[in-house]
Structure formats: C-alpha cells, structure tokens
GROMACS .gro file of C-alpha atoms in nm:
model
  143
    1MET     CA    1  -5.201   2.304  -2.583
    2TYR     CA    2  -5.134   1.933  -2.473
    3VAL     CA    3  -4.839   1.778  -2.648
    4SER     CA    4  -4.907   1.390  -2.648
    5ALA     CA    5  -4.652   1.140  -2.663
    6ARG     CA    6  -4.748   1.075  -3.026
    7SER     CA    7  -4.679   1.423  -3.140
    8ASP     CA    8  -4.350   1.438  -2.946
    9TYR     CA    9  -4.239   1.107  -3.105
   10ALA     CA   10  -4.381   1.213  -3.471
   11VAL     CA   11  -4.167   1.546  -3.461
   12ARG     CA   12  -3.855   1.364  -3.298
   13ALA     CA   13  -3.878   1.100  -3.612
   14MET     CA   14  -3.920   1.371  -3.855
   15LEU     CA   15  -3.602   1.540  -3.706
   16VAL     CA   16  -3.392   1.237  -3.747
   17ILE     CA   17  -3.505   1.168  -4.107
   18ALA     CA   18  -3.457   1.529  -4.205
   19GLU     CA   19  -3.084   1.538  -4.024
   20LEU     CA   20  -2.990   1.291  -4.306
   21GLY     CA   21  -3.102   1.534  -4.578
   22GLY     CA   22  -3.255   1.254  -4.802
   23ARG     CA   23  -2.916   1.110  -4.854
   24GLU     CA   24  -3.043   0.767  -4.735
   25LEU     CA   25  -3.366   0.597  -4.637
   26VAL     CA   26  -3.407   0.554  -4.261
   27LYS     CA   27  -3.552   0.222  -4.134
   28ALA     CA   28  -3.838   0.245  -3.885
   29ALA     CA   29  -3.639   0.016  -3.626
   30ALA     CA   30  -3.339   0.254  -3.658
   31LEU     CA   31  -3.570   0.536  -3.565
   32ALA     CA   32  -3.728   0.365  -3.271
   33THR     CA   33  -3.424   0.270  -3.153
   34SER     CA   34  -3.253   0.637  -3.183
   35GLN     CA   35  -3.508   0.804  -3.014
   36ASP     CA   36  -3.615   0.531  -2.761
   37ILE     CA   37  -3.962   0.522  -2.934
   38PRO     CA   38  -4.172   0.183  -2.896
   39LEU     CA   39  -4.150   0.051  -3.260
   40SER     CA   40  -4.520  -0.060  -3.299
   41PHE     CA   41  -4.596   0.279  -3.187
   42LEU     CA   42  -4.388   0.450  -3.421
   43GLN     CA   43  -4.509   0.240  -3.706
   44GLY     CA   44  -4.846   0.405  -3.681
   45ILE     CA   45  -4.707   0.747  -3.654
   46LEU     CA   46  -4.505   0.688  -3.975
   47LEU     CA   47  -4.815   0.563  -4.153
   48ASP     CA   48  -4.997   0.896  -4.056
   49LEU     CA   49  -4.709   1.109  -4.156
   50ARG     CA   50  -4.707   0.928  -4.493
   51ARG     CA   51  -5.052   0.964  -4.544
   52ALA     CA   52  -5.029   1.345  -4.477
   53GLY     CA   53  -4.772   1.360  -4.773
   54LEU     CA   54  -4.483   1.421  -4.537
   55LEU     CA   55  -4.290   1.109  -4.581
   56HIS     CA   56  -4.220   0.863  -4.881
   57SER     CA   57  -4.179   0.498  -4.796
   58HIS     CA   58  -3.988   0.263  -4.960
   59ARG     CA   59  -4.053  -0.118  -4.923
   60GLY     CA   60  -3.792  -0.405  -4.920
   61VAL     CA   61  -3.474  -0.485  -4.726
   62GLU     CA   62  -3.291  -0.149  -4.872
   63GLY     CA   63  -3.642   0.017  -4.799
   64GLY     CA   64  -3.705   0.284  -4.532
   65TYR     CA   65  -3.844   0.649  -4.501
   66ALA     CA   66  -3.767   0.990  -4.647
   67LEU     CA   67  -3.895   1.331  -4.626
   68ALA     CA   68  -4.139   1.402  -4.890
   69ARG     CA   69  -4.027   1.764  -4.908
   70PRO     CA   70  -3.739   1.946  -4.817
   71ALA     CA   71  -3.684   2.008  -4.427
   72ASP     CA   72  -3.709   2.386  -4.462
   73GLU     CA   73  -4.090   2.306  -4.612
   74ILE     CA   74  -4.227   2.107  -4.330
   75THR     CA   75  -4.301   2.300  -4.022
   76VAL     CA   76  -4.384   2.143  -3.675
   77GLY     CA   77  -4.742   2.250  -3.734
   78ASP     CA   78  -4.757   2.021  -4.032
   79VAL     CA   79  -4.604   1.730  -3.834
   80LEU     CA   80  -4.859   1.776  -3.537
   81ARG     CA   81  -5.165   1.818  -3.757
   82ALA     CA   82  -5.058   1.490  -3.944
   83VAL     CA   83  -5.057   1.300  -3.617
   84SER     CA   84  -5.295   1.481  -3.386
   85GLY     CA   85  -5.554   1.682  -3.602
   86SER     CA   86  -5.646   2.023  -3.434
   87LEU     CA   87  -5.364   2.188  -3.260
   88THR     CA   88  -5.600   2.322  -2.991
   89MET     CA   89  -5.879   2.128  -2.817
   90VAL     CA   90  -6.175   2.238  -2.605
   91ARG     CA   91  -6.327   1.933  -2.445
   92GLY     CA   92  -6.245   1.714  -2.710
   93LEU     CA   93  -6.349   1.955  -3.036
   94PRO     CA   94  -6.151   2.191  -3.199
   95ALA     CA   95  -6.128   2.544  -3.044
   96ASP     CA   96  -6.338   2.704  -3.306
   97ALA     CA   97  -6.644   2.431  -3.248
   98ALA     CA   98  -6.651   2.547  -2.885
   99GLY     CA   99  -6.958   2.744  -2.831
  100TYR     CA  100  -7.086   2.925  -2.519
  101HIS     CA  101  -7.368   3.173  -2.398
  102GLY     CA  102  -7.425   3.377  -2.128
  103VAL     CA  103  -7.139   3.494  -1.913
  104ALA     CA  104  -6.908   3.255  -2.085
  105ALA     CA  105  -6.952   3.381  -2.429
  106GLY     CA  106  -6.642   3.546  -2.463
  107LEU     CA  107  -6.423   3.223  -2.370
  108THR     CA  108  -6.458   3.134  -2.764
  109ASP     CA  109  -6.244   3.440  -2.836
  110VAL     CA  110  -6.009   3.330  -2.589
  111TRP     CA  111  -5.977   2.975  -2.709
  112LEU     CA  112  -5.941   3.115  -3.043
  113ALA     CA  113  -5.663   3.357  -2.972
  114VAL     CA  114  -5.492   3.057  -2.782
  115HIS     CA  115  -5.521   2.845  -3.108
  116GLU     CA  116  -5.388   3.148  -3.321
  117ALA     CA  117  -5.099   3.193  -3.103
  118ILE     CA  118  -4.995   2.816  -3.118
  119GLU     CA  119  -5.023   2.828  -3.488
  120GLU     CA  120  -4.777   3.130  -3.495
  121VAL     CA  121  -4.522   2.944  -3.321
  122VAL     CA  122  -4.557   2.583  -3.470
  123ASP     CA  123  -4.635   2.709  -3.830
  124THR     CA  124  -4.319   2.934  -3.841
  125ALA     CA  125  -4.065   2.645  -3.706
  126THR     CA  126  -3.940   2.416  -3.979
  127LEU     CA  127  -3.743   2.095  -3.941
  128ALA     CA  128  -3.448   2.303  -4.081
  129ASP     CA  129  -3.485   2.573  -3.795
  130LEU     CA  130  -3.488   2.317  -3.543
  131LEU     CA  131  -3.187   2.117  -3.695
  132SER     CA  132  -2.989   2.436  -3.723
  133ARG     CA  133  -3.053   2.526  -3.364
  134SER     CA  134  -2.942   2.176  -3.261
  135ARG     CA  135  -2.630   2.207  -3.457
  136GLN     CA  136  -2.547   2.559  -3.293
  137GLU     CA  137  -2.583   2.430  -2.950
  138LEU     CA  138  -2.379   2.116  -3.028
  139GLY     CA  139  -2.121   2.346  -3.175
  140ALA     CA  140  -2.101   2.536  -2.868
  141THR     CA  141  -2.084   2.274  -2.620
  142THR     CA  142  -1.770   2.118  -2.806
  143ASN     CA  143  -1.582   2.464  -2.830
   0.00000   0.00000   0.00000
C-alpha cells in the first residue's frame, strides 16, 4: 500500500475536524494552516470527502466543514477510499483486477491477501480511536 500525500492530508484534515466534535465549523484555510497543507490541494480533498458523504459543508462567512457522521463511525478506510479509490493497486488496477497466468498465477491470491490485511487495519481504526490515542500520548508526555 502506498499512502499518497492526498491520502495523508485527508486523514489529517478529518482528524482536525473530528477533534472539535461538531461543536464548530472548521474553515478550509484554518485546516490548511494547522496541518501545513497547501490550501488549493486541500480544497479538492474536502470536496471529495463531502461527495463521499463524510463531511457537510456550510457556505458563507460563518461557514466551514463538519463531520457528516460521528467520529466513531468514520474509519480511516472510509477516508482513504473517498480520496484514492481502491486501497491496494497492482500496476494501476485494483488488486482484484490483477490477472496472471502460468507460473505467476498465484500472485493474484497474494495481492488479495495483502488487500484484505490492509482493509482489516484501516476499516477498524476510526477517527475517534486515533483521537483517543493522541490524547493518551499527550497525557503521558505532560505527566
């Protein structure tokens, strides 16, 4: 699995929004600044996240972005799929589309096993889980 800048930025942006717990809307510019993400790049990512049903956007001076579902219902896998499509690619195709013949025929099973292992990790880690880990680590460093 290759984690692109786009995927990394998307998860980081969602964590910032989730940290506020829906109490306030987050502006794209504030997200970009807080995570050192180019604003024009982030705006495309936020659009993809909104289209995937992970974010709500509100226009206007008081506008911004908020989670469409609670943080404990949004997984890292949801975010990655929203901005990147398939989690595992083989030569630019989803792992299940990779076809081989002859001595390489068994590779399809390997790529599918890799894909399933990645899904197991990213589909069980929620935004709430990651925030909880961050808070625990922050608490440990301040004690």
